[in-house]
Coordinates of C-alpha atoms and ligand atoms in Angstrom, one line a residue:
M1 CA 68.4 147.1 94.7
T2 CA 71.4 145.7 92.8
K3 CA 74.4 144.8 95.0
K4 CA 77.4 147.1 94.6
R5 CA 80.3 145.3 92.9
R6 CA 83.2 144.5 95.2
S7 CA 85.6 146.6 93.1
Q8 CA 83.3 149.6 93.4
H9 CA 84.0 149.8 97.2
S10 CA 87.4 151.1 96.0
Y11 CA 86.9 152.6 92.5
G12 CA 83.3 153.9 93.0
K13 CA 83.9 156.4 95.7
L14 CA 84.2 160.2 94.8
D15 CA 86.4 161.0 97.8
K16 CA 90.0 160.8 98.9
D17 CA 90.0 157.0 99.1
G18 CA 88.5 156.7 95.6
F19 CA 91.0 159.3 94.3
I20 CA 93.9 157.1 95.7
H21 CA 92.5 153.9 94.3
R22 CA 91.9 155.3 90.8
S23 CA 94.7 157.9 90.3
W24 CA 97.6 155.6 90.7
M25 CA 96.0 153.0 88.4
K26 CA 95.7 155.8 85.8
N27 CA 99.5 155.9 85.5
Q28 CA 99.0 152.8 83.3
G29 CA 97.0 154.9 80.8
F30 CA 93.5 153.9 81.8
P31 CA 90.7 156.4 81.0
D32 CA 88.2 157.5 83.6
D33 CA 85.4 155.3 82.4
V34 CA 87.1 152.0 83.0
F35 CA 86.3 152.6 86.7
D36 CA 82.6 153.0 86.0
G37 CA 81.5 149.9 87.7
R38 CA 82.3 147.3 85.0
P39 CA 83.6 143.9 86.3
V40 CA 87.2 144.1 87.3
I41 CA 88.9 140.8 86.5
G42 CA 92.1 139.8 88.2
I43 CA 94.3 137.6 86.0
C44 CA 96.5 135.6 88.4
N45 CA 99.5 134.6 86.5
T46 CA 102.1 132.0 87.5
W47 CA 104.3 132.8 84.5
S48 CA 108.0 132.4 85.2
E49 CA 111.1 131.5 83.3
L50 CA 112.0 129.3 86.2
T51 CA 108.8 127.4 85.6
P52 CA 109.3 126.3 82.0
C53 CA 105.9 124.7 81.8
N54 CA 104.3 128.1 82.4
S55 CA 106.7 130.2 80.4
H56 CA 104.1 131.1 77.7
L57 CA 101.4 132.2 80.2
R58 CA 102.1 135.9 79.5
D59 CA 101.1 135.4 75.9
L60 CA 97.9 133.6 77.0
A61 CA 97.2 136.4 79.5
E62 CA 97.0 138.8 76.6
H63 CA 94.4 136.6 74.9
V64 CA 92.4 136.5 78.2
K65 CA 92.5 140.3 78.4
R66 CA 91.1 140.7 74.8
G67 CA 88.1 138.6 75.9
V68 CA 87.6 140.6 79.1
W69 CA 87.8 143.9 77.3
E70 CA 85.5 142.7 74.6
A71 CA 82.9 141.6 77.2
G72 CA 83.0 144.9 78.9
G73 CA 85.3 144.2 81.8
L74 CA 88.6 145.6 83.1
P75 CA 91.4 143.0 83.1
L76 CA 94.3 143.5 85.6
E77 CA 97.1 140.9 85.6
F78 CA 99.0 140.1 88.7
P79 CA 101.8 137.7 89.5
A80 CA 101.7 134.8 91.9
M81 CA 104.6 132.7 93.1
S82 CA 105.5 130.2 90.4
L83 CA 106.5 126.7 91.4
G84 CA 108.7 125.0 88.8
E85 CA 108.4 121.3 89.5
T86 CA 111.8 120.5 87.9
Q87 CA 113.7 123.4 89.5
M88 CA 112.7 123.9 93.1
R89 CA 114.5 122.4 96.1
P90 CA 113.8 120.7 98.4
T91 CA 110.5 120.1 96.5
A92 CA 107.9 122.3 94.9
M93 CA 105.2 120.8 97.1
L94 CA 106.7 122.5 100.1
F95 CA 105.5 125.8 98.6
R96 CA 102.0 124.8 97.3
N97 CA 100.5 126.1 100.5
L98 CA 102.6 129.3 100.4
L99 CA 101.3 130.0 96.8
A100 CA 97.8 129.3 98.1
M101 CA 98.3 131.8 100.9
E102 CA 99.7 134.4 98.5
V103 CA 96.8 133.9 96.0
E104 CA 94.2 134.1 98.7
E105 CA 95.6 137.4 100.1
S106 CA 96.3 138.9 96.7
I107 CA 92.7 138.3 95.7
R108 CA 91.2 139.4 99.0
G109 CA 93.4 142.5 99.3
N110 CA 92.8 143.9 95.8
P111 CA 89.7 145.4 94.2
M112 CA 88.6 142.7 91.8
D113 CA 85.3 141.0 91.1
G114 CA 86.4 137.8 89.4
V115 CA 89.6 135.9 88.8
V116 CA 91.2 134.0 86.0
L117 CA 93.8 131.5 87.2
L118 CA 96.7 130.9 84.8
G119 CA 98.7 127.9 85.9
G120 CA 99.9 124.5 84.7
C121 CA 103.0 123.1 86.2
D122 CA 102.0 120.6 88.9
K123 CA 101.6 122.6 92.1
T124 CA 100.5 125.9 90.5
T125 CA 96.9 125.1 89.7
P126 CA 96.2 123.4 93.0
G127 CA 97.8 126.2 95.0
Q128 CA 95.9 128.9 93.0
L129 CA 92.6 127.1 93.3
M130 CA 93.0 126.5 97.1
G131 CA 93.7 130.2 97.6
A132 CA 90.9 131.3 95.3
A133 CA 88.5 128.9 97.0
S134 CA 89.1 130.5 100.4
V135 CA 88.0 133.8 98.9
D136 CA 85.2 132.5 96.8
L137 CA 84.9 135.0 93.9
P138 CA 83.7 133.9 90.5
T139 CA 86.8 132.0 89.3
I140 CA 87.8 130.2 86.1
I141 CA 91.0 128.4 85.1
I142 CA 93.0 128.4 81.9
S143 CA 95.8 125.9 81.9
S144 CA 99.2 125.9 80.2
G145 CA 98.3 123.0 78.1
P146 CA 100.7 120.1 77.4
M147 CA 103.9 120.2 75.4
L148 CA 104.0 118.6 72.0
N149 CA 105.0 114.9 72.0
G150 CA 108.7 114.4 72.8
K151 CA 110.8 112.8 70.0
H152 CA 113.8 110.6 70.1
C153 CA 115.3 108.4 67.3
G154 CA 112.1 108.6 65.3
A155 CA 109.8 107.6 68.2
D156 CA 107.6 109.5 70.6
I157 CA 108.9 109.9 74.1
G158 CA 107.0 111.0 77.2
S159 CA 108.0 113.6 79.9
G160 CA 109.2 112.0 83.0
T161 CA 108.0 108.5 82.2
D162 CA 110.8 107.9 79.7
V163 CA 113.3 109.6 81.9
W164 CA 112.9 106.9 84.5
K165 CA 113.2 104.2 81.8
F166 CA 116.3 105.8 80.2
A167 CA 118.0 106.2 83.6
D168 CA 117.4 102.5 84.4
A169 CA 118.7 101.6 80.9
V170 CA 121.9 103.6 81.4
K171 CA 122.4 101.9 84.8
A172 CA 121.7 98.4 83.3
G173 CA 124.1 99.1 80.4
G174 CA 121.4 99.2 77.7
M175 CA 121.8 102.9 76.8
T176 CA 124.9 105.1 76.1
M177 CA 125.4 108.5 77.6
D178 CA 125.2 110.0 74.1
E179 CA 121.8 108.5 73.5
F180 CA 120.7 109.7 77.0
M181 CA 121.8 113.3 76.1
S182 CA 120.1 113.1 72.8
A183 CA 116.8 112.1 74.4
E184 CA 117.2 114.9 76.9
A185 CA 117.3 117.4 74.0
G186 CA 114.2 115.9 72.3
M187 CA 111.9 115.4 75.2
S188 CA 110.8 119.0 76.0
R189 CA 110.5 120.7 72.7
S190 CA 107.7 123.3 73.1
P191 CA 106.1 125.4 75.8
G192 CA 103.6 123.6 78.0
T193 CA 103.4 121.0 80.7
C194 CA 104.6 117.4 80.8
M195 CA 102.8 115.7 77.9
T196 CA 102.3 112.4 79.8
M197 CA 99.3 111.9 82.1
G198 CA 101.5 113.4 84.9
T199 CA 100.2 115.6 87.6
A200 CA 99.8 118.7 85.5
S201 CA 97.7 117.0 82.9
T202 CA 95.8 115.1 85.6
I203 CA 95.0 118.3 87.4
A204 CA 94.0 120.0 84.1
C205 CA 91.6 117.1 83.4
V206 CA 90.3 117.2 87.0
V207 CA 89.5 120.9 86.9
E208 CA 87.8 120.5 83.6
A209 CA 85.8 117.7 85.1
L210 CA 84.9 119.9 88.0
G211 CA 83.4 122.4 85.5
L212 CA 86.0 125.1 86.3
S213 CA 87.3 125.6 82.8
L214 CA 86.0 125.6 79.3
P215 CA 85.7 122.2 77.6
L216 CA 89.0 120.9 76.1
N217 CA 91.1 123.1 78.4
A218 CA 93.0 120.1 79.6
T219 CA 94.3 118.8 76.3
I220 CA 94.8 121.6 73.7
P221 CA 98.6 121.7 73.4
G222 CA 100.3 124.7 74.9
V223 CA 101.4 126.0 71.5
D224 CA 98.2 125.3 69.6
A225 CA 96.5 128.6 68.4
R226 CA 93.3 127.2 69.9
R227 CA 94.7 127.6 73.4
G228 CA 94.9 131.3 72.6
T229 CA 91.3 131.2 71.3
M230 CA 90.3 129.4 74.5
S231 CA 92.0 132.0 76.6
H232 CA 90.1 134.7 74.8
L233 CA 86.8 132.9 75.4
T234 CA 87.8 132.4 79.0
G235 CA 88.1 136.2 79.3
R236 CA 84.6 136.6 78.0
T237 CA 83.2 133.9 80.3
I238 CA 84.6 135.3 83.5
V239 CA 82.9 138.7 82.8
E240 CA 79.6 136.9 82.4
M241 CA 80.3 134.9 85.6
V242 CA 80.7 138.1 87.6
K243 CA 77.5 139.5 86.2
S244 CA 75.7 136.2 87.2
D245 CA 77.6 136.1 90.5
R246 CA 78.6 132.5 89.7
R247 CA 81.1 131.8 92.5
L248 CA 83.2 128.7 93.2
S249 CA 80.9 127.8 96.1
T250 CA 77.9 128.0 93.9
I251 CA 79.5 125.6 91.4
L252 CA 81.4 123.1 93.4
T253 CA 79.6 120.3 95.4
R254 CA 80.6 116.9 96.7
E255 CA 79.0 115.4 93.5
H256 CA 81.5 117.4 91.4
F257 CA 84.3 115.8 93.3
E258 CA 82.8 112.4 92.7
N259 CA 82.7 113.2 88.9
A260 CA 86.3 114.3 89.2
V261 CA 87.5 111.2 90.9
K262 CA 85.7 109.0 88.3
V263 CA 87.4 111.0 85.5
H264 CA 90.7 110.7 87.4
T265 CA 90.2 106.9 87.3
A266 CA 89.3 106.9 83.6
I267 CA 92.4 108.9 82.6
G268 CA 94.7 106.8 84.8
G269 CA 95.7 110.0 86.6
S270 CA 98.4 110.9 89.0
T271 CA 98.3 109.9 92.7
N272 CA 99.0 113.6 93.4
A273 CA 95.4 114.5 92.5
V274 CA 94.3 112.8 95.7
I275 CA 96.2 115.2 98.0
H276 CA 95.3 118.2 95.9
L277 CA 91.6 117.5 95.6
Q278 CA 91.4 116.9 99.3
A279 CA 93.1 120.2 100.0
I280 CA 90.8 122.1 97.6
A281 CA 87.7 120.5 99.0
G282 CA 88.9 121.4 102.5
R283 CA 89.0 125.1 101.6
L284 CA 85.3 124.9 100.5
G285 CA 84.1 122.8 103.5
I286 CA 83.3 119.9 101.2
E287 CA 83.8 116.5 102.8
L288 CA 86.2 114.3 100.8
S289 CA 87.8 111.4 102.5
L290 CA 90.7 109.2 101.3
Q291 CA 88.3 106.3 101.2
D292 CA 86.0 108.2 98.7
F293 CA 88.8 107.8 96.1
D294 CA 88.8 104.1 96.4
N295 CA 85.0 103.8 96.6
W296 CA 84.3 106.0 93.7
S297 CA 87.0 104.5 91.4
R298 CA 85.9 100.9 91.8
D299 CA 83.5 100.7 88.9
V300 CA 85.4 102.8 86.3
P301 CA 88.3 101.3 84.3
M302 CA 91.2 103.2 82.6
L303 CA 90.1 104.4 79.2
A304 CA 92.8 106.9 78.2
D305 CA 95.7 104.8 77.0
I306 CA 98.3 107.4 77.9
Q307 CA 101.7 107.2 79.6
P308 CA 102.8 106.4 82.3
S309 CA 100.2 103.7 82.5
G310 CA 99.5 103.5 78.8
K311 CA 101.3 104.2 75.5
Y312 CA 100.1 107.5 74.0
L313 CA 100.7 111.1 74.9
M314 CA 98.5 114.2 75.6
E315 CA 98.7 115.5 72.0
D316 CA 97.2 112.2 70.9
F317 CA 94.5 112.5 73.5
H318 CA 93.6 115.9 72.2
Y319 CA 93.3 114.8 68.6
A320 CA 91.2 111.9 69.8
G321 CA 88.6 114.3 71.2
G322 CA 90.1 115.1 74.6
L323 CA 88.3 115.0 77.9
P324 CA 84.8 115.5 76.4
A325 CA 85.2 112.3 74.3
L326 CA 86.3 110.4 77.4
M327 CA 83.6 111.8 79.6
N328 CA 81.0 110.9 77.0
K329 CA 82.2 107.3 77.2
I330 CA 81.8 107.1 81.0
K331 CA 78.6 109.3 81.1
D332 CA 76.6 106.6 82.8
H333 CA 78.9 107.0 85.9
L334 CA 78.7 110.8 86.1
H335 CA 76.3 113.3 87.6
P336 CA 75.2 115.2 84.5
D337 CA 73.4 118.2 85.9
L338 CA 76.2 119.9 87.9
L339 CA 76.8 123.6 87.2
T340 CA 79.9 124.8 85.4
V341 CA 81.6 128.1 84.7
T342 CA 79.6 128.6 81.6
G343 CA 76.3 128.3 83.5
E344 CA 75.5 125.1 81.5
P345 CA 75.2 121.7 83.1
K346 CA 78.4 119.6 82.9
S347 CA 76.7 117.2 80.5
A348 CA 76.5 120.0 77.9
H349 CA 80.4 119.9 77.8
Y350 CA 80.6 116.2 76.9
E351 CA 77.2 114.7 75.8
G352 CA 77.6 113.4 72.3
A353 CA 81.3 114.3 72.0
T354 CA 82.9 112.4 69.2
C355 CA 85.9 110.2 69.8
Y356 CA 88.2 110.3 66.8
N357 CA 90.6 107.6 67.9
D358 CA 89.2 104.6 69.9
D359 CA 92.7 103.3 70.4
V360 CA 93.7 106.3 72.4
V361 CA 90.4 106.7 74.3
K362 CA 89.2 103.1 74.7
S363 CA 85.7 102.1 75.8
I364 CA 84.3 100.7 79.1
D365 CA 83.9 97.3 77.4
D366 CA 87.4 97.3 76.0
P367 CA 89.4 99.5 78.4
A368 CA 93.1 100.3 78.3
K369 CA 93.3 98.7 81.8
P370 CA 90.5 97.1 83.7
M371 CA 91.8 98.3 87.1
S372 CA 92.4 101.9 87.7
G373 CA 92.0 104.7 90.2
T374 CA 93.3 104.7 93.7
W375 CA 93.6 101.8 96.1
V376 CA 93.5 103.0 99.7
L377 CA 95.4 100.6 102.0
N378 CA 95.0 100.2 105.7
G379 CA 96.8 98.1 108.3
N380 CA 99.3 98.4 111.1
L381 CA 101.9 99.9 108.9
A382 CA 99.5 102.7 107.7
P383 CA 96.9 103.3 110.4
N384 CA 95.7 106.5 108.7
G385 CA 96.0 105.1 105.2
A386 CA 98.4 104.7 102.3
I387 CA 97.7 104.7 98.5
I388 CA 98.8 102.9 95.4
K389 CA 98.0 103.4 91.8
P390 CA 97.1 99.9 90.7
N391 CA 97.3 100.5 86.9
A392 CA 100.9 101.7 87.3
A393 CA 101.9 98.6 89.3
S394 CA 103.0 95.1 88.1
D395 CA 100.2 92.5 88.4
H396 CA 102.4 89.9 90.0
L397 CA 103.3 92.3 92.8
L398 CA 99.8 93.4 93.8
T399 CA 99.9 90.7 96.4
H400 CA 103.4 90.3 97.9
T401 CA 105.2 89.5 101.1
G402 CA 108.9 90.2 101.5
P403 CA 111.6 91.3 103.8
A404 CA 112.1 95.1 104.2
V405 CA 115.3 96.8 103.1
V406 CA 115.1 100.1 105.0
F407 CA 116.5 103.5 104.2
E408 CA 116.2 106.0 107.0
T409 CA 116.5 109.1 104.7
I410 CA 116.7 109.8 101.0
E411 CA 120.4 110.4 101.5
D412 CA 120.8 107.0 103.1
Y413 CA 119.0 105.5 100.0
K414 CA 121.3 107.3 97.6
A415 CA 124.4 106.2 99.4
R416 CA 123.6 102.5 99.6
I417 CA 121.1 101.5 96.9
D418 CA 123.9 100.5 94.4
D419 CA 126.2 99.0 97.0
P420 CA 127.0 95.5 95.7
D421 CA 126.9 94.2 99.3
L422 CA 123.4 95.5 100.0
D423 CA 121.3 92.6 101.2
V424 CA 118.5 92.9 98.6
D425 CA 116.9 90.8 95.9
E426 CA 113.8 91.2 93.8
N427 CA 111.5 89.9 96.5
S428 CA 112.7 92.5 99.0
V429 CA 110.4 95.5 99.8
L430 CA 112.3 98.8 99.6
V431 CA 111.2 101.1 102.5
L432 CA 112.0 104.8 102.6
K433 CA 111.4 107.0 105.6
G434 CA 111.7 110.7 106.3
C435 CA 109.9 111.9 103.2
G436 CA 106.5 112.9 104.5
P437 CA 105.0 116.4 104.8
K438 CA 106.9 117.3 108.0
G439 CA 109.9 115.1 107.6
Y440 CA 111.5 116.2 104.3
P441 CA 109.8 118.7 104.6
G442 CA 107.2 119.0 101.8
M443 CA 106.6 115.3 100.8
P444 CA 108.8 115.0 97.7
E445 CA 108.2 112.8 94.7
V446 CA 110.8 110.2 95.5
G447 CA 108.5 107.3 96.4
N448 CA 109.3 105.6 93.1
M449 CA 112.9 105.1 94.2
G450 CA 115.0 103.5 91.5
L451 CA 115.9 99.8 91.8
P452 CA 119.4 98.6 92.9
Q453 CA 121.8 98.2 89.9
K454 CA 122.4 94.6 90.6
I455 CA 118.6 93.9 90.4
L456 CA 118.3 95.9 87.2
E457 CA 121.2 93.9 85.7
K458 CA 119.1 90.8 86.2
G459 CA 116.4 92.4 84.0
V460 CA 114.0 93.1 86.8
R461 CA 112.2 96.4 86.4
D462 CA 109.8 96.5 89.4
M463 CA 109.8 95.8 93.1
V464 CA 107.4 96.8 95.9
R465 CA 108.4 100.1 97.4
I466 CA 106.9 101.8 100.4
S467 CA 107.3 105.3 101.7
D468 CA 105.7 108.4 103.2
A469 CA 106.6 110.3 100.0
R470 CA 104.6 111.1 96.9
M471 CA 105.6 110.1 93.4
S472 CA 105.6 112.0 90.1
G473 CA 102.5 111.5 88.1
T474 CA 104.8 110.5 85.3
A475 CA 106.1 107.5 87.3
F476 CA 105.1 103.9 87.5
G477 CA 105.8 100.8 89.5
T478 CA 104.4 98.9 92.5
V479 CA 104.8 101.9 94.7
I480 CA 103.0 102.4 97.9
L481 CA 102.8 106.1 98.8
H482 CA 101.5 108.6 101.3
V483 CA 101.9 106.2 104.3
S484 CA 100.3 108.0 107.2
P485 CA 101.2 108.9 109.8
E486 CA 104.6 109.7 108.3
S487 CA 107.7 108.4 110.0
D488 CA 108.7 111.9 111.4
A489 CA 105.3 112.1 113.0
G490 CA 105.9 108.8 114.8
G491 CA 104.0 106.6 112.4
P492 CA 104.7 102.9 112.5
L493 CA 106.8 103.4 109.4
A494 CA 109.4 104.9 111.7
L495 CA 109.7 101.5 113.5
V496 CA 110.4 99.3 110.5
K497 CA 113.8 97.6 110.4
S498 CA 115.6 95.8 107.6
G499 CA 114.6 92.1 107.6
D500 CA 111.1 92.7 108.9
M501 CA 108.5 91.0 106.8
I502 CA 105.9 93.2 105.1
E503 CA 102.7 91.8 103.7
F504 CA 100.9 93.8 101.0
N505 CA 97.6 92.6 99.7
G506 CA 96.2 95.0 97.1
P507 CA 92.9 93.3 96.4
N508 CA 92.2 93.3 100.2
R509 CA 93.7 96.8 100.6
T510 CA 96.0 95.8 103.5
L511 CA 99.5 96.7 104.4
E512 CA 100.9 94.9 107.4
L513 CA 104.2 94.9 109.2
K514 CA 104.7 91.4 110.6
V515 CA 106.3 92.4 113.9
S516 CA 104.7 91.7 117.3
E517 CA 103.1 94.5 119.2
D518 CA 105.6 94.0 122.1
E519 CA 108.5 94.4 119.8
L520 CA 107.0 97.5 118.3
A521 CA 106.5 99.0 121.7
V522 CA 110.2 98.5 122.5
R523 CA 111.2 100.1 119.2
R524 CA 108.8 103.0 119.8
K525 CA 110.5 103.8 123.1
E526 CA 113.9 103.7 121.4
W527 CA 112.5 106.0 118.6
E528 CA 111.2 108.5 121.1
K529 CA 114.7 108.9 122.5
N530 CA 116.3 109.4 119.2
K531 CA 113.6 111.0 117.1
P532 CA 114.7 113.1 114.1
V533 CA 115.2 116.8 114.7
S534 CA 114.4 119.1 111.8
P535 CA 117.2 121.4 110.6
Y536 CA 114.5 123.9 109.5
T537 CA 114.2 126.2 112.5
R538 CA 113.0 129.5 110.9
G539 CA 110.9 131.1 108.1
Y540 CA 108.2 129.5 106.0
A541 CA 109.7 126.0 106.3
K542 CA 109.3 126.2 110.1
L543 CA 105.8 127.4 109.8
Y544 CA 105.0 124.6 107.4
I545 CA 106.5 121.9 109.6
D546 CA 104.6 123.2 112.6
H547 CA 101.2 123.3 110.9
V548 CA 101.1 120.9 107.9
Q549 CA 98.5 118.2 108.1
Q550 CA 99.2 114.6 107.2
A551 CA 98.7 113.3 103.7
E552 CA 95.3 111.8 104.2
L553 CA 93.9 115.3 104.9
G554 CA 95.5 116.9 101.9
A555 CA 98.7 118.3 103.5
D556 CA 97.2 121.8 103.8
L557 CA 98.3 124.0 106.7
D558 CA 95.8 123.5 109.6
F559 CA 95.0 127.2 109.8
L560 CA 94.3 127.5 106.1
V561 CA 91.5 125.0 105.9
G562 CA 88.2 126.7 105.2
G563 CA 87.9 130.3 103.9
S564 CA 88.0 133.9 104.8
G565 CA 85.6 135.2 102.1
S566 CA 86.0 138.2 99.9
E567 CA 84.9 141.0 102.2
V568 CA 87.6 143.3 103.6
T569 CA 86.0 146.3 105.2
R570 CA 88.9 148.5 106.3
E571 CA 90.4 151.0 104.0
S572 CA 94.2 151.3 103.4
H573 CA 94.6 155.0 104.1
Ligands
LIG1 FE1 106.0 121.1 84.9 FE2 105.8 118.4 84.6 S1 107.5 119.6 85.3 S2 104.3 120.0 84.3

């Protein structure tokens, strides 16, 4: 006997409940026969004018609907909280788990058989996928796609990456305010996500590597007609997925995550992928440790020569052949036979793919950078780990010992960083506290804190920086991030004082605070007496602070790990 579709528990009943479920839907002009048992496809849309990277997703949703109708399904679009990375305070990351909760309950509570997730801007796709994973229906992703290359004074400029450079140049006196404003107008000139290998592009590549989208989803520009075509095909695909009962849990395995981490390494991807992939794996009960990222990235170099660690942009990556071309070049490092949304093995999406520009997508023998991926650091300053993106760091700082210059909060940093009397030079180690998941709250992207003006004026452009924060995927520098436990959770980071020596040894993966245990014990007693008290005492932020896990576990809320499944037995009336 064929199993009744999930949506038929609502639409298939010829009684009062069925009447209620169908009749109100008919006010949208649907004829009787669309409730005849065909697959009902939810289109989960994070469109918003306050999320400019997702501002064209309503158009793409229309293309998805065409494909769903054509394949014999019923498409029903619904909104989900949109998280505009450049707009939300105190940080969009605070709300990733809220979006995940909303998506989970929207899918669980409504009569749908499969889901298309439309997202792009950094936190939208991870939040949607976390929520969808906890329900585990057939699920496919269509991304916003990157913006066209930014332009300024006849040259390409990259989202975020060039903002940090221009801001430093203004501070150091090498760029006028008029030039700065002109660059602002030329950087973001079409719908889509940051066109560097920032977090949005990284996550789009990673979900394509996981087999959760059609091939080339990561790189087709947001305004390219072929993204509309892909959306249409995605609509067709999800209907077939429902008919085949191809759920997230039947697709995703630990080996998929290994592939994704290797792709993350080859693209020189954002450090934020670490925290998001762990949270997604946690929803599916798939083991994925911080150390896996270091272990799996050791034998893969950076092939995609894309900013912030390289020179090109996502539009160039697409014209070079996109992710299939890159995956074909690292195919010997990948598991080829893993299932994808199309029902084909992953290798069918990249095997034999042509690379049209070997300068943009380099080869394993002649990589863009020999070192890539994620280095996972351990030591008495980060007992539960910290990470650094080695390809974004300066080679001469990958082993460094220097005195700490400590900022207790981001406000403290902002107030003092350019003070001419600040006791700092290029050998100092900038340390920022209070920016972890609980402390900020939400773990903002401030880890790549700008250098002091007097150091910039000397022509220095990088220093070792350490914090419990994250950093934008568009950023670069010798920046040690995600220090765990965070300072507000009583991690040793909380005990660092200006002048303490800090020893960082990247190749050995160590991060040590050169202060005696006795002295640290004294400082800990002092910290316990004066530990920071959060001003967030109500609402979602309070819930978040009380339940968020530390960075090395993916910063999900502890009660959201795992899944609830798709079955909801009780009726609403
Ligand atoms: Fe939205 Fe970068 S700010 S993708």
